[in-house]
XYZ file of N, CA, C and O in Angstrom:
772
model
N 134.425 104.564 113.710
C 133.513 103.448 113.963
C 132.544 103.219 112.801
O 131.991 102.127 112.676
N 132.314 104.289 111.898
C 131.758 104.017 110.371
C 132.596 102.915 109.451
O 132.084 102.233 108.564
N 133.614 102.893 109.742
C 134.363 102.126 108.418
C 134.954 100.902 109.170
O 135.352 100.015 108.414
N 135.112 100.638 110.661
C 136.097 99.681 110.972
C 134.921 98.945 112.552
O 134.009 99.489 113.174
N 135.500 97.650 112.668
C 134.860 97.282 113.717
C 135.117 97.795 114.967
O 136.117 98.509 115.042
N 134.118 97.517 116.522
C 135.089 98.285 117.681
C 136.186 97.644 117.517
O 137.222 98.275 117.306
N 136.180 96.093 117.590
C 137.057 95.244 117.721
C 138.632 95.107 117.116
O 139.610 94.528 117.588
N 138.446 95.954 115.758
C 139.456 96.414 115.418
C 140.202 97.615 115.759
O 141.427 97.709 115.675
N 139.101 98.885 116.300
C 139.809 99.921 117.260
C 140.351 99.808 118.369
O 141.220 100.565 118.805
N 139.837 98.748 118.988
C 140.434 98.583 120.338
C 141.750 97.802 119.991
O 142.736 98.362 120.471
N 142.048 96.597 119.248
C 143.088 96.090 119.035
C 144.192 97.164 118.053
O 145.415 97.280 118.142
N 143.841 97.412 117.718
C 144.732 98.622 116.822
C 144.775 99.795 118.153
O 144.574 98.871 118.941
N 144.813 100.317 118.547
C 144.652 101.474 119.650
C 145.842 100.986 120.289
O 146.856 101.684 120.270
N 145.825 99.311 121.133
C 146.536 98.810 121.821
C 147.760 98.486 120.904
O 148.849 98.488 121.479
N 147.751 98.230 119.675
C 148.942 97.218 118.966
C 149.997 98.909 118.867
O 151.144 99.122 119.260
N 149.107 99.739 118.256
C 149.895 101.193 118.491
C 150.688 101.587 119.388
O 151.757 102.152 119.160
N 150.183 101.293 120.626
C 150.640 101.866 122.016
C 151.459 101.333 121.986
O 152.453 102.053 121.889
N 151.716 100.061 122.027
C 152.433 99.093 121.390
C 154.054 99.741 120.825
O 155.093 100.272 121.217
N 153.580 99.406 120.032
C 154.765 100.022 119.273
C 155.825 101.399 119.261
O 156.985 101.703 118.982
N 154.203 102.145 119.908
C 155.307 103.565 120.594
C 156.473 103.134 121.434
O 157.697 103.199 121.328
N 155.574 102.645 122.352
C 156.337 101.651 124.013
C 157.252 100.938 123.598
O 158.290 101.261 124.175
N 157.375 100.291 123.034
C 158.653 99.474 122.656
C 160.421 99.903 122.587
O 161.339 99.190 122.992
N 160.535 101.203 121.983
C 161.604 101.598 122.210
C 162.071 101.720 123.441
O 162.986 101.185 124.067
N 160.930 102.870 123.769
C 161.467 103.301 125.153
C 161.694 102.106 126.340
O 162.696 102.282 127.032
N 160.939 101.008 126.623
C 161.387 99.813 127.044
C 162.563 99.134 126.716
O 163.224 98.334 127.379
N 162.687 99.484 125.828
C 164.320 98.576 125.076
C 165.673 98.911 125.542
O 166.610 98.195 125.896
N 165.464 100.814 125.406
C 166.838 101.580 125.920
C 166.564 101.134 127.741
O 167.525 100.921 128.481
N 165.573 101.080 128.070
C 165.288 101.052 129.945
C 165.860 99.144 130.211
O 166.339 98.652 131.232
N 165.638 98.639 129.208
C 166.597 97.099 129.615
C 165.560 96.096 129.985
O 164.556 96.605 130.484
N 165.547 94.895 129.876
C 164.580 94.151 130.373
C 164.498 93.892 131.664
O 163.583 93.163 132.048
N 165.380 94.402 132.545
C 165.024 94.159 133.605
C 163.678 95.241 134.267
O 163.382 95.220 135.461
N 163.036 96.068 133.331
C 161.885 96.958 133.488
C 160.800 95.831 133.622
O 159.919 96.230 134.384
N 160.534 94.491 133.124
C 159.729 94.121 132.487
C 159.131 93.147 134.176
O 157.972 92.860 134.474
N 160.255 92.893 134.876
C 160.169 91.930 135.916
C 159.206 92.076 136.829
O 159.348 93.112 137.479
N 158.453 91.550 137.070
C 157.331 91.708 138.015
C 157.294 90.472 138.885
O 157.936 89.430 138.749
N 156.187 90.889 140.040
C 155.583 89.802 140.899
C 154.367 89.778 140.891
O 153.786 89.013 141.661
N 153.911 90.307 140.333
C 152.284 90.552 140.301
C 151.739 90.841 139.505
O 151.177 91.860 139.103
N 151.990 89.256 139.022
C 151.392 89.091 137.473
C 149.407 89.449 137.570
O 148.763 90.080 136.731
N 148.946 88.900 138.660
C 147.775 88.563 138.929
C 146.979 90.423 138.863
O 145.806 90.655 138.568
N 147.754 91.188 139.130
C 147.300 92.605 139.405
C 147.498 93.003 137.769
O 146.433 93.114 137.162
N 148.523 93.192 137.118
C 148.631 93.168 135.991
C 147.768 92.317 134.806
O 147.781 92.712 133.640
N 147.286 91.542 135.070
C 146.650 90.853 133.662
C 144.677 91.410 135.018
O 143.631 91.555 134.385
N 144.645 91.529 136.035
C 143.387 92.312 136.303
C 142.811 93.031 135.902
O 141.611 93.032 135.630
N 143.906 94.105 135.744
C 143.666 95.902 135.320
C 143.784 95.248 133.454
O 142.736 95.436 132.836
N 144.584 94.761 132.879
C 144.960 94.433 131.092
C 142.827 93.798 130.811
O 142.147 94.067 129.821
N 142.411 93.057 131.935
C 141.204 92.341 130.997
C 139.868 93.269 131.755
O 138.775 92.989 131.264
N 139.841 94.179 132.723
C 139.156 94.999 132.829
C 139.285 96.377 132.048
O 138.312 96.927 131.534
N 140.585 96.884 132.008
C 140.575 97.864 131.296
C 140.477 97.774 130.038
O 139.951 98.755 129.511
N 140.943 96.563 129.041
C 139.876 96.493 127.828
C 138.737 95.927 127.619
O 138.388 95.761 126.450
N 138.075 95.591 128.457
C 136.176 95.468 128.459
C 136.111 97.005 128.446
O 135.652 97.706 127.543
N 136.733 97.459 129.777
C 136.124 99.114 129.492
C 136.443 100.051 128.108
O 135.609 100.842 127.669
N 137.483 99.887 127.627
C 137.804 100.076 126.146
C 136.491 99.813 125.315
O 135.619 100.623 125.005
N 136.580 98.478 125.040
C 135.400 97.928 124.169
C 134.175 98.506 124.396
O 133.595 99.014 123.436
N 133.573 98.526 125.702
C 132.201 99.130 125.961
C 132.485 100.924 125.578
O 131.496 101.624 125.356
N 133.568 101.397 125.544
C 133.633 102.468 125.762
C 133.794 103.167 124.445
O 133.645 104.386 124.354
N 134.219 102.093 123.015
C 134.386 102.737 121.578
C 132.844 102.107 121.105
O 132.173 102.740 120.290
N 132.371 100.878 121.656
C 130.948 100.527 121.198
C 129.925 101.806 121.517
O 128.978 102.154 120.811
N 130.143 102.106 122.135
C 129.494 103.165 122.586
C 129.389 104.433 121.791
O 128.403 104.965 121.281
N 130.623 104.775 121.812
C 131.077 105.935 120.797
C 130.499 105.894 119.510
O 129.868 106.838 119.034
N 130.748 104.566 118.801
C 129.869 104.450 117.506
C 128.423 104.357 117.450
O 127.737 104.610 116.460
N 127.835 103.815 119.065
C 125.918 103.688 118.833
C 125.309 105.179 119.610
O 124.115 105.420 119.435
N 125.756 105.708 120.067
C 125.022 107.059 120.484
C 125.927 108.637 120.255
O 127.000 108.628 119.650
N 125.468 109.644 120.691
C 125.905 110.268 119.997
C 127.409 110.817 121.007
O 127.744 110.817 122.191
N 127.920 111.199 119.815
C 129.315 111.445 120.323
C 129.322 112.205 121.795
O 129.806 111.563 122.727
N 128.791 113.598 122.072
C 129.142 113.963 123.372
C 128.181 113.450 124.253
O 127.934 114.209 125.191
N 127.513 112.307 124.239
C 126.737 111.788 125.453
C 127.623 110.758 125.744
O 128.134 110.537 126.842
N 127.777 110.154 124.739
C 129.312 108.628 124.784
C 130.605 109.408 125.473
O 131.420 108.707 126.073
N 130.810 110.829 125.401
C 131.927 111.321 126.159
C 131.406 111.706 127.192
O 132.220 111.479 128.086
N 130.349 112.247 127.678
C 129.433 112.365 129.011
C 130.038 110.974 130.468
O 130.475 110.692 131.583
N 129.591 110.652 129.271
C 129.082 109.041 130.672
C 130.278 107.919 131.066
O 130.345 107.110 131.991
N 131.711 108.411 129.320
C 132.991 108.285 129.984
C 133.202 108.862 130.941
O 133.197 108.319 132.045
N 133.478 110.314 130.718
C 133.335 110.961 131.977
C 133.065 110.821 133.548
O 133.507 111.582 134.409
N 132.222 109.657 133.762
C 131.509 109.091 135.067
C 132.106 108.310 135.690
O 131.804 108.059 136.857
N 133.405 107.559 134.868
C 134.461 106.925 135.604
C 134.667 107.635 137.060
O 134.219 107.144 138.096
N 135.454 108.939 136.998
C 135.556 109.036 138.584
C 134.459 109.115 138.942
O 133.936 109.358 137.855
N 133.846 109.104 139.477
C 132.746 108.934 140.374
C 132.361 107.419 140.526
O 131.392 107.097 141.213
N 133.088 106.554 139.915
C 133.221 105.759 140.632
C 133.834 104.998 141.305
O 133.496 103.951 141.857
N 135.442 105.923 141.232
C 136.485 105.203 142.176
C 136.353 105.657 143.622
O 136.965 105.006 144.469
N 135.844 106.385 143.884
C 135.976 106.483 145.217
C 134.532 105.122 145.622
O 134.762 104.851 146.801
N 133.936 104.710 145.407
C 132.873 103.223 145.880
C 133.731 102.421 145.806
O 134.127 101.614 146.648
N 134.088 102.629 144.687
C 135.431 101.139 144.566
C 136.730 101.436 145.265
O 137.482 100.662 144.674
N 137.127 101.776 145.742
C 138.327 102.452 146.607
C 137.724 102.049 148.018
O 138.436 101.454 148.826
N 136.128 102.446 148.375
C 135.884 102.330 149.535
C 135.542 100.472 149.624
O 135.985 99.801 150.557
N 134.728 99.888 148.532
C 134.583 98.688 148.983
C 135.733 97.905 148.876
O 135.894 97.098 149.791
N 136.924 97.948 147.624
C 137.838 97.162 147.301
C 139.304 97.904 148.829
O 139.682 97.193 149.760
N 139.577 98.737 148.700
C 140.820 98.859 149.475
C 140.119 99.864 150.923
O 140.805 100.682 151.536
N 138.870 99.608 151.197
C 138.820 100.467 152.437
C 138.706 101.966 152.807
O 138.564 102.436 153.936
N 138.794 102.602 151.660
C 139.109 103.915 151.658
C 137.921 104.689 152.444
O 136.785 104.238 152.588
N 138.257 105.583 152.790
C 136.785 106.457 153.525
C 136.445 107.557 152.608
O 137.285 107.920 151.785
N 135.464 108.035 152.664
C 135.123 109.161 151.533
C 134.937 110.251 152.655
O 134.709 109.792 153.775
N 135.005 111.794 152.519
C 134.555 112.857 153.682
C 132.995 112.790 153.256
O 132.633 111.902 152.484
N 131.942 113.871 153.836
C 131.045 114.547 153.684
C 130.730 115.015 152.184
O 129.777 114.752 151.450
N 131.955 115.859 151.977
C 131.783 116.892 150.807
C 132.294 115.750 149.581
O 131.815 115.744 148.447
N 133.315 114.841 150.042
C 133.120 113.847 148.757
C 131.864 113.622 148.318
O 131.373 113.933 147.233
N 131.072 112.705 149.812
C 129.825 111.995 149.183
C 128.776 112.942 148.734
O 127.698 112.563 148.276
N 129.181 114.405 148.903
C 127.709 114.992 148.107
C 128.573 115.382 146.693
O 127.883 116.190 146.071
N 129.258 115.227 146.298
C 130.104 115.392 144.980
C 129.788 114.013 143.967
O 129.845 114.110 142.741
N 129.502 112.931 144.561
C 129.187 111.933 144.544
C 127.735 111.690 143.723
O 127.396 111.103 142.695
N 127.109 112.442 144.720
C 125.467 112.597 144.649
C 125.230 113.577 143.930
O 124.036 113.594 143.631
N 125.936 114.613 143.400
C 125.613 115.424 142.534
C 125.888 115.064 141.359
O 125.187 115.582 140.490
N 126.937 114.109 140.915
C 127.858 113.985 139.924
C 126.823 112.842 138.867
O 126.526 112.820 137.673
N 126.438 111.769 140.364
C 125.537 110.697 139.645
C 124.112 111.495 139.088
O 123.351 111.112 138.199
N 124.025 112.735 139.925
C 122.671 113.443 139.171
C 122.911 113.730 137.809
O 122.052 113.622 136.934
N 124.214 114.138 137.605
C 124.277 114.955 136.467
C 124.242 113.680 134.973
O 123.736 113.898 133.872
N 124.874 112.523 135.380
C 124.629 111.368 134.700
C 123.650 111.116 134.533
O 123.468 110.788 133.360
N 122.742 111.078 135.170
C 121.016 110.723 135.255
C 120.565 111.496 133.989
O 120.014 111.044 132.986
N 120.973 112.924 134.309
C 120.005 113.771 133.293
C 120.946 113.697 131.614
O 120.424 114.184 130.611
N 121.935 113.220 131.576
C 122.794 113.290 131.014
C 121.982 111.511 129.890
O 121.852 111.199 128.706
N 121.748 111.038 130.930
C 121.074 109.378 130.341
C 119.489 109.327 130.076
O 118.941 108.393 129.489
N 118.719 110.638 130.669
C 117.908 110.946 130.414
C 116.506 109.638 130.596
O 115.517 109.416 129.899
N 117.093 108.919 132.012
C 116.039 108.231 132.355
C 114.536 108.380 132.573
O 114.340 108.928 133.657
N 113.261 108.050 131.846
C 112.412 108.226 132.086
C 111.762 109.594 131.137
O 110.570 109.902 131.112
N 112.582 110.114 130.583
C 112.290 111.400 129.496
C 112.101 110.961 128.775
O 111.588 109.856 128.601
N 112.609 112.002 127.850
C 111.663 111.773 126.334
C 112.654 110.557 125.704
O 112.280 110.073 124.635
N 113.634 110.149 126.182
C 113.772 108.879 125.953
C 114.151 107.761 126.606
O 114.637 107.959 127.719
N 114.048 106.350 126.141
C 114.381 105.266 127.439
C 115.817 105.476 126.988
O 116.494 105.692 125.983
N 115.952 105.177 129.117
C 117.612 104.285 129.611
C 117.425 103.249 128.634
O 116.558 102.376 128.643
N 118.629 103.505 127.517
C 119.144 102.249 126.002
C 120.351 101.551 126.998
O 121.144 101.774 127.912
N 119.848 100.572 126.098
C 120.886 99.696 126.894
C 122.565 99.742 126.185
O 123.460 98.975 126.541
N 122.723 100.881 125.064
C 123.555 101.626 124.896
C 124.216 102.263 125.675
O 125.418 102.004 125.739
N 123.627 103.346 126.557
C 123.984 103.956 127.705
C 124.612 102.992 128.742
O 125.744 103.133 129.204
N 123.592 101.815 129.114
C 124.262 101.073 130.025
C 125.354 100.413 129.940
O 125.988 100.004 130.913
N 125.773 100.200 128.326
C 127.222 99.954 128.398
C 128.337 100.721 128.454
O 129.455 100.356 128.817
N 127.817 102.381 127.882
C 129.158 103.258 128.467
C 129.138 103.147 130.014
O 129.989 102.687 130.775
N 128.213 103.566 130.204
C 128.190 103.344 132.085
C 129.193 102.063 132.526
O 130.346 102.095 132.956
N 128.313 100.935 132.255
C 129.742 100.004 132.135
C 130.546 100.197 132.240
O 131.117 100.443 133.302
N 131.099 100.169 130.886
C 132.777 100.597 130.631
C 133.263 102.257 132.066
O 134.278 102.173 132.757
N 132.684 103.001 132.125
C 132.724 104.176 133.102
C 133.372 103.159 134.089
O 134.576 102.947 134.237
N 132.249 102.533 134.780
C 132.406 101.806 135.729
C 133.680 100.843 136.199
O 134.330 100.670 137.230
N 133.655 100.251 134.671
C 135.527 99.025 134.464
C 136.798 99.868 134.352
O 137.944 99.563 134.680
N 136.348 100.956 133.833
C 137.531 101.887 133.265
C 137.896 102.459 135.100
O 139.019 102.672 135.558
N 136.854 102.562 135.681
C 137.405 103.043 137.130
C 137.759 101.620 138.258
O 138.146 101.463 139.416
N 137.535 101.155 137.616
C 138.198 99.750 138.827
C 139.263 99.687 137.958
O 140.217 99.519 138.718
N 139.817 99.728 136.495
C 140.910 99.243 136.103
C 142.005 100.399 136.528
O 143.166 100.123 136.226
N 141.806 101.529 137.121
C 142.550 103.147 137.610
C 142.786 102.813 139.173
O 143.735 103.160 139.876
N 141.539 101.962 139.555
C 141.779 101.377 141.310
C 142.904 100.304 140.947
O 143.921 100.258 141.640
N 142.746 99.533 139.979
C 143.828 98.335 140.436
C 145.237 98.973 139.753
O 146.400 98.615 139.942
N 144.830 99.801 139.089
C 146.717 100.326 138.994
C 147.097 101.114 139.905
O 148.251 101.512 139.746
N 146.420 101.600 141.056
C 147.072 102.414 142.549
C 147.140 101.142 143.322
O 148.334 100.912 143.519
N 146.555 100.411 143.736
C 146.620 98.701 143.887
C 148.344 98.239 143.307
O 149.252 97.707 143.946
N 148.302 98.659 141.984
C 149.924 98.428 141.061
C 150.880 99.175 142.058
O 151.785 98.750 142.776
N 150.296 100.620 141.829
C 151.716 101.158 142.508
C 152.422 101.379 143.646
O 153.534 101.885 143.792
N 151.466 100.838 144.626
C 151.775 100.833 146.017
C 152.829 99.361 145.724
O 153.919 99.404 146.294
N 152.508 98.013 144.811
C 153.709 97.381 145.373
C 154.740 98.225 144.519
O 155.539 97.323 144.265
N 155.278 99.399 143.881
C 156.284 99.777 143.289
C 156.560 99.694 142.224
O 157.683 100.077 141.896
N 155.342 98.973 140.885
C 155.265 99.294 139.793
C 155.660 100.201 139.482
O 155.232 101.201 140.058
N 156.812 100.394 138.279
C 156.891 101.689 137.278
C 155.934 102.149 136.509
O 155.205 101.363 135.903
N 155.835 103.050 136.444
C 154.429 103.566 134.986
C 154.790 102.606 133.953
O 154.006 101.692 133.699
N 155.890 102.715 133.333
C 156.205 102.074 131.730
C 155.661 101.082 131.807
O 154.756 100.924 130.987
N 155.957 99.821 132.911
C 155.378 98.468 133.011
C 154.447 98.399 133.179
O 154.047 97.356 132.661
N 153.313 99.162 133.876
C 151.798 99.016 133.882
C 151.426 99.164 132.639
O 150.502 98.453 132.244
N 152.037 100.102 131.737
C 151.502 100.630 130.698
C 151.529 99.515 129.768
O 150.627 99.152 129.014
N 153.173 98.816 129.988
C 153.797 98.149 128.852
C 152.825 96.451 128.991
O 152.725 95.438 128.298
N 152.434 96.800 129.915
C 151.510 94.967 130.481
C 150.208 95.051 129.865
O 149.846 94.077 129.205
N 149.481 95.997 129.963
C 148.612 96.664 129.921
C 148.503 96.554 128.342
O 147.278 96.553 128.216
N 148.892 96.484 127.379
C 148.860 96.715 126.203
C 149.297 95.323 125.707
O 148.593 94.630 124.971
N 150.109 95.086 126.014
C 150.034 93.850 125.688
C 149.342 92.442 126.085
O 149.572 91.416 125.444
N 148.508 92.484 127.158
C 147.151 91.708 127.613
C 146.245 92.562 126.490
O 145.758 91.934 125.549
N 146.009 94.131 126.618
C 144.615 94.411 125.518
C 144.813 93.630 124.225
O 143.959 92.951 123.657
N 146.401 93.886 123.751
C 146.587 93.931 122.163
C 145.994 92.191 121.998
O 144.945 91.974 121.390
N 146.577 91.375 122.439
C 146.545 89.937 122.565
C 145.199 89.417 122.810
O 144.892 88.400 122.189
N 144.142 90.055 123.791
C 142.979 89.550 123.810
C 141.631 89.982 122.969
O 140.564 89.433 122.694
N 142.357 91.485 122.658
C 141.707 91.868 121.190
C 141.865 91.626 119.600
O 141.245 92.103 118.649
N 143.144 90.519 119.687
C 143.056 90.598 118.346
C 142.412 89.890 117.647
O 142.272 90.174 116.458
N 141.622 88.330 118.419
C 140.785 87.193 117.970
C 139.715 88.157 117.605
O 139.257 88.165 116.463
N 139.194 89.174 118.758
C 138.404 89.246 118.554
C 138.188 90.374 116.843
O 137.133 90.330 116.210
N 138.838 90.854 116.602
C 139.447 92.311 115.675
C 139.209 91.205 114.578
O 138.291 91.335 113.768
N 140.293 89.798 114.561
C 140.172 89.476 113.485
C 138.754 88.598 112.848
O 138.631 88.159 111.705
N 138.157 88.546 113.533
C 136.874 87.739 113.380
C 135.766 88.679 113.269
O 134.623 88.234 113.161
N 136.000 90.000 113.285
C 135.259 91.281 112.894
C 135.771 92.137 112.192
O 135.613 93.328 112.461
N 136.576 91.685 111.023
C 137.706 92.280 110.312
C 136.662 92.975 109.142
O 135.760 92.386 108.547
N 137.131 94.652 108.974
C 136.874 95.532 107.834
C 138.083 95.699 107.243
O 139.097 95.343 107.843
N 138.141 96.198 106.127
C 139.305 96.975 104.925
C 139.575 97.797 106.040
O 138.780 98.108 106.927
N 140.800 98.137 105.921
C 141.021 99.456 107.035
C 141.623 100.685 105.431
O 142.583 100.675 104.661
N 140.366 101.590 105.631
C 141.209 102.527 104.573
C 142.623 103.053 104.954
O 142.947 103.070 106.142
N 143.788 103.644 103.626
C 144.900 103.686 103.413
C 144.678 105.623 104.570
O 145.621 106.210 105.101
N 143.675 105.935 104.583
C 143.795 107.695 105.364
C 143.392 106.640 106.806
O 142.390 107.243 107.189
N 143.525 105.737 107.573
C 143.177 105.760 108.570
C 144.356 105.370 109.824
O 144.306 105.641 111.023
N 145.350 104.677 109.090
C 146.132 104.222 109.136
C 146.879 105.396 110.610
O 147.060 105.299 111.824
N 147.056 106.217 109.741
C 147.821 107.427 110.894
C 147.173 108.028 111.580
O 147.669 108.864 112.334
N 145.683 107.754 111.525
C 144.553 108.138 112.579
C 144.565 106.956 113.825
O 144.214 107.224 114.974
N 144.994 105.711 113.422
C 145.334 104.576 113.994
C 146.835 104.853 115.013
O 146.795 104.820 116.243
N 147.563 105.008 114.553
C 148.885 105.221 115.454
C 148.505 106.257 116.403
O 148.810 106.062 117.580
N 147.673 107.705 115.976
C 147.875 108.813 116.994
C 146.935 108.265 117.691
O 147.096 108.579 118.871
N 145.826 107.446 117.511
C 144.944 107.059 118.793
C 145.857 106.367 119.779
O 145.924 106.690 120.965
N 146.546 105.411 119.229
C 147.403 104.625 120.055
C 148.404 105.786 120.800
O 148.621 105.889 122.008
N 148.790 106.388 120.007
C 149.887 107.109 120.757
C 149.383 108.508 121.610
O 150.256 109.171 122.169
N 148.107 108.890 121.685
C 147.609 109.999 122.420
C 147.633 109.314 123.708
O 148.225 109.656 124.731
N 146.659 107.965 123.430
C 146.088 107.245 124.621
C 147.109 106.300 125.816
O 146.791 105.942 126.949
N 148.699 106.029 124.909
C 149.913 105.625 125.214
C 150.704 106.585 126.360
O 151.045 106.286 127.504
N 150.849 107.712 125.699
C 151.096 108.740 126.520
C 149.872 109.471 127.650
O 150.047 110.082 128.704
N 148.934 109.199 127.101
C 148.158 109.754 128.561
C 148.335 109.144 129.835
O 148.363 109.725 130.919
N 148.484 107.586 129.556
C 148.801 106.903 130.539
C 150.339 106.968 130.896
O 150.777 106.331 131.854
């Protein structure tokens, strides 16, 4: 995030994944690609890269393990969103897991201490927050019978496409050593999913 815009990490991250995915889609046939639910698919593609974006902006304005902290906070918030979006019930021992978890964020964001809630923080939180509704709407995906590959393969190609206006209109030199730091992001984050 020193040398390149978010806008270009996030579109490069995705154009990577990209490209891993592609084979393996090719030998699986296009009939992998067929869907009905386009509307669930381009949901999770424009929430899960806001949460991207808030989530490498982040990375570059505060410090590295607090920006991985407050990623971190995603679960804790799928089960709210699970309960308001699909109904879900939480037990007892969830909701004090819940209440402990948001404590530990608190002190972690350090409201009211020796420094102010930045409105830095509030965008990893954010992104925390999008990154866990975009994990609700892909169980949302797989109950109608989505394959992984196709969530993945949709998914990247809504990020790559809606990040690249933005990448190119915030365009840096991309140094010649970053290049393969570029593919393994794509391809760590390709395969995690």
């Amino acid at each position: 995030s020193d040398e390149l815009s978010t806008e270009q990490i996030v579109f490069f991250r995705n154009l990577a994944g990209l490209i891993i995915l592609i084979p393996r889609i090719l030998r699986q046939g296009p009939s992998l690609l067929k869907t009905s639910v386009w509307h669930w698919h381009l949901m999770r593609g424009l929430v899960g890269v806001t949460a991207m974006y808030c989530y490498f902006w982040a990375i570059g304005n505060m410090p590295l393990t607090e920006a991985f902290l407050v990623k971190l906070s995603s679960p804790l918030f799928m089960p709210l969103i699970a309960w308001v979006w699909l109904s879900e019930k939480s037990g007892k021992n969830s909701l004090l897991a819940l209440l402990v978890g948001f404590t530990g964020v608190a002190f972690i964001l350090r409201p009211g201490g020796d420094e102010a809630f930045t409105y830095v923080a509030l965008v990893g939180l954010l992104g925390a927050f999008l990154a866990a509704l975009a994990k609700v709407t892909i169980r949302k995906l797989s109950v109608t019978q989505e394959p992984s590959q196709r969530i993945v393969f949709y998914f990247g190609v809504i990020a790559a496409t809606v990040s690249f206006p933005a990448a190119l209109a915030n365009w840096n030199p991309v140094p010649p050593s970053y290049w393969g730091l570029l593919l393994l992001l794509g391809a760590v984050a390709t395969f995690g999913q």
